[in-house]
Amino acid sequence: MSNRKPYVREMKRTWWKDHPFYRFYMVREATVLPLIFFTICLTFGLGSLVKGPEAWAGWLEFMANPVVVVLNILALAGSLFHAQTFFSMMPQVMPIQIKGKKLDKKVVVLAQWAAVAAISLFVLVLV
């Protein structure tokens, strides 16, 4: 057996701050935090809806709190940012070919945003 110590490269906690690609990646992944808050709020809202009018009124009062409104706006912004980055990667991950020709990346991204707009409009009209 050898008495040599293996080389262990030092890894700082802030390794990702040194490169713009990794910073962008970490910011993108951090957008999940406000979405977790929104999901928990929505789950409690559904629970209070089942419990009755008093619980529902209490949940509505909680949701009207300015801090909660700001966190929900952050969740919306994070969701839109996450969708934009996902949509922009989609043509590279799954290139679409029609009659042997690759579809332009901008067309794929715009089609995805058009689908989001159409579904949102449908839900707004339905509700």
mmCIF file of C-alpha atoms in Angstrom:
data_model
loop_
_atom_site.group_PDB
_atom_site.id
_atom_site.type_symbol
_atom_site.label_atom_id
_atom_site.label_comp_id
_atom_site.label_asym_id
_atom_site.label_seq_id
_atom_site.Cartn_x
_atom_site.Cartn_y
_atom_site.Cartn_z
ATOM 1 C CA MET A 1 0.000 0.000 0.000
ATOM 2 C CA SER A 2 1.132 3.483 -0.772
ATOM 3 C CA ASN A 3 1.315 6.226 1.813
ATOM 4 C CA ARG A 4 0.641 8.915 -0.778
ATOM 5 C CA LYS A 5 -2.407 11.085 -0.304
ATOM 6 C CA PRO A 6 -4.630 11.383 -3.344
ATOM 7 C CA TYR A 7 -4.983 14.816 -4.923
ATOM 8 C CA VAL A 8 -8.241 16.424 -3.872
ATOM 9 C CA ARG A 9 -9.099 19.567 -5.750
ATOM 10 C CA GLU A 10 -10.328 22.311 -3.470
ATOM 11 C CA MET A 11 -13.926 23.277 -4.157
ATOM 12 C CA LYS A 12 -15.250 26.508 -2.678
ATOM 13 C CA ARG A 13 -18.921 27.044 -1.934
ATOM 14 C CA THR A 14 -19.015 29.929 -4.399
ATOM 15 C CA TRP A 15 -17.454 28.053 -7.334
ATOM 16 C CA TRP A 16 -20.420 28.920 -9.539
ATOM 17 C CA LYS A 17 -19.927 32.691 -9.141
ATOM 18 C CA ASP A 18 -16.724 32.671 -11.195
ATOM 19 C CA HIS A 19 -18.305 31.826 -14.552
ATOM 20 C CA PRO A 20 -21.291 33.617 -16.161
ATOM 21 C CA PHE A 21 -22.788 30.381 -17.525
ATOM 22 C CA TYR A 22 -22.981 28.820 -14.065
ATOM 23 C CA ARG A 23 -24.275 32.050 -12.509
ATOM 24 C CA PHE A 24 -27.094 32.094 -15.057
ATOM 25 C CA TYR A 25 -27.803 28.418 -14.371
ATOM 26 C CA MET A 26 -27.983 28.982 -10.611
ATOM 27 C CA VAL A 27 -30.287 31.991 -11.021
ATOM 28 C CA ARG A 28 -32.526 29.933 -13.297
ATOM 29 C CA GLU A 29 -32.672 27.115 -10.773
ATOM 30 C CA ALA A 30 -33.349 29.578 -7.921
ATOM 31 C CA THR A 31 -36.577 30.645 -9.633
ATOM 32 C CA VAL A 32 -38.147 27.548 -8.092
ATOM 33 C CA LEU A 33 -38.110 29.125 -4.602
ATOM 34 C CA PRO A 34 -40.925 31.660 -5.171
ATOM 35 C CA LEU A 35 -42.811 28.974 -7.099
ATOM 36 C CA ILE A 36 -42.686 26.700 -4.059
ATOM 37 C CA PHE A 37 -44.244 29.495 -1.984
ATOM 38 C CA PHE A 38 -46.953 30.008 -4.620
ATOM 39 C CA THR A 39 -47.704 26.277 -4.750
ATOM 40 C CA ILE A 40 -48.010 26.081 -0.968
ATOM 41 C CA CYS A 41 -50.321 29.124 -0.942
ATOM 42 C CA LEU A 42 -52.475 27.609 -3.673
ATOM 43 C CA THR A 43 -52.670 24.286 -1.826
ATOM 44 C CA PHE A 44 -53.765 26.008 1.380
ATOM 45 C CA GLY A 45 -56.262 28.027 -0.668
ATOM 46 C CA LEU A 46 -57.835 24.852 -1.999
ATOM 47 C CA GLY A 47 -57.934 23.451 1.518
ATOM 48 C CA SER A 48 -59.617 26.561 2.872
ATOM 49 C CA LEU A 49 -62.117 26.471 0.012
ATOM 50 C CA VAL A 50 -63.156 23.010 1.149
ATOM 51 C CA LYS A 51 -63.377 24.075 4.815
ATOM 52 C CA GLY A 52 -65.986 26.760 4.192
ATOM 53 C CA PRO A 53 -66.613 30.488 3.754
ATOM 54 C CA GLU A 54 -64.799 31.606 6.922
ATOM 55 C CA ALA A 55 -61.601 29.750 6.020
ATOM 56 C CA TRP A 56 -61.845 31.021 2.438
ATOM 57 C CA ALA A 57 -62.209 34.629 3.656
ATOM 58 C CA GLY A 58 -59.165 34.176 5.898
ATOM 59 C CA TRP A 59 -57.126 32.843 2.985
ATOM 60 C CA LEU A 60 -58.202 35.751 0.772
ATOM 61 C CA GLU A 61 -57.170 38.160 3.532
ATOM 62 C CA PHE A 62 -53.765 36.442 3.754
ATOM 63 C CA MET A 63 -53.327 36.623 -0.022
ATOM 64 C CA ALA A 64 -54.076 40.371 0.060
ATOM 65 C CA ASN A 65 -51.054 40.975 2.316
ATOM 66 C CA PRO A 66 -48.533 43.152 0.400
ATOM 67 C CA VAL A 67 -45.645 40.773 1.170
ATOM 68 C CA VAL A 68 -47.603 37.842 -0.265
ATOM 69 C CA VAL A 69 -48.515 39.897 -3.345
ATOM 70 C CA VAL A 70 -44.843 40.756 -3.930
ATOM 71 C CA LEU A 71 -43.829 37.100 -3.499
ATOM 72 C CA ASN A 72 -46.512 36.045 -5.977
ATOM 73 C CA ILE A 73 -45.281 38.640 -8.476
ATOM 74 C CA LEU A 74 -41.765 37.243 -8.012
ATOM 75 C CA ALA A 75 -43.166 33.753 -8.595
ATOM 76 C CA LEU A 76 -44.804 34.926 -11.825
ATOM 77 C CA ALA A 77 -41.589 36.582 -12.980
ATOM 78 C CA GLY A 78 -39.598 33.459 -12.105
ATOM 79 C CA SER A 79 -42.083 31.279 -13.942
ATOM 80 C CA LEU A 80 -41.930 33.439 -17.061
ATOM 81 C CA PHE A 81 -38.117 33.514 -16.919
ATOM 82 C CA HIS A 82 -38.001 29.742 -16.519
ATOM 83 C CA ALA A 83 -40.428 29.298 -19.430
ATOM 84 C CA GLN A 84 -38.406 31.653 -21.634
ATOM 85 C CA THR A 85 -35.173 29.780 -21.003
ATOM 86 C CA PHE A 86 -36.903 26.425 -21.526
ATOM 87 C CA PHE A 87 -38.539 27.586 -24.754
ATOM 88 C CA SER A 88 -35.250 28.972 -26.078
ATOM 89 C CA MET A 89 -33.512 25.618 -25.428
ATOM 90 C CA MET A 90 -36.274 23.547 -26.993
ATOM 91 C CA PRO A 91 -35.172 23.870 -30.664
ATOM 92 C CA GLN A 92 -31.656 22.717 -29.732
ATOM 93 C CA VAL A 93 -32.825 19.779 -27.625
ATOM 94 C CA MET A 94 -35.539 18.605 -29.994
ATOM 95 C CA PRO A 95 -35.109 20.015 -33.513
ATOM 96 C CA ILE A 96 -38.303 19.801 -35.539
ATOM 97 C CA GLN A 97 -38.054 18.771 -39.174
ATOM 98 C CA ILE A 98 -40.742 19.222 -41.780
ATOM 99 C CA LYS A 99 -40.119 17.501 -45.129
ATOM 100 C CA GLY A 100 -36.448 17.028 -44.257
ATOM 101 C CA LYS A 101 -35.879 20.708 -43.423
ATOM 102 C CA LYS A 102 -35.259 21.966 -39.919
ATOM 103 C CA LEU A 103 -37.789 24.476 -38.699
ATOM 104 C CA ASP A 104 -36.334 27.887 -37.787
ATOM 105 C CA LYS A 105 -35.610 28.258 -34.071
ATOM 106 C CA LYS A 106 -37.564 31.505 -33.826
ATOM 107 C CA VAL A 107 -40.665 29.827 -35.259
ATOM 108 C CA VAL A 108 -40.505 27.064 -32.646
ATOM 109 C CA VAL A 109 -40.073 29.520 -29.765
ATOM 110 C CA LEU A 110 -42.846 31.823 -31.029
ATOM 111 C CA ALA A 111 -45.163 28.835 -31.506
ATOM 112 C CA GLN A 112 -44.630 27.841 -27.883
ATOM 113 C CA TRP A 113 -45.378 31.364 -26.656
ATOM 114 C CA ALA A 114 -48.444 31.454 -28.912
ATOM 115 C CA ALA A 115 -49.632 28.205 -27.307
ATOM 116 C CA VAL A 116 -49.118 29.703 -23.833
ATOM 117 C CA ALA A 117 -51.066 32.826 -24.845
ATOM 118 C CA ALA A 118 -53.890 30.771 -26.370
ATOM 119 C CA ILE A 119 -54.228 28.530 -23.312
ATOM 120 C CA SER A 120 -54.112 31.555 -20.970
ATOM 121 C CA LEU A 121 -56.791 33.310 -23.007
ATOM 122 C CA PHE A 122 -58.923 30.176 -23.001
ATOM 123 C CA VAL A 123 -58.654 29.885 -19.217
ATOM 124 C CA LEU A 124 -59.438 33.602 -18.745
ATOM 125 C CA VAL A 125 -62.543 33.339 -20.924
ATOM 126 C CA LEU A 126 -63.608 30.083 -19.271
ATOM 127 C CA VAL A 127 -63.337 31.502 -15.762
#
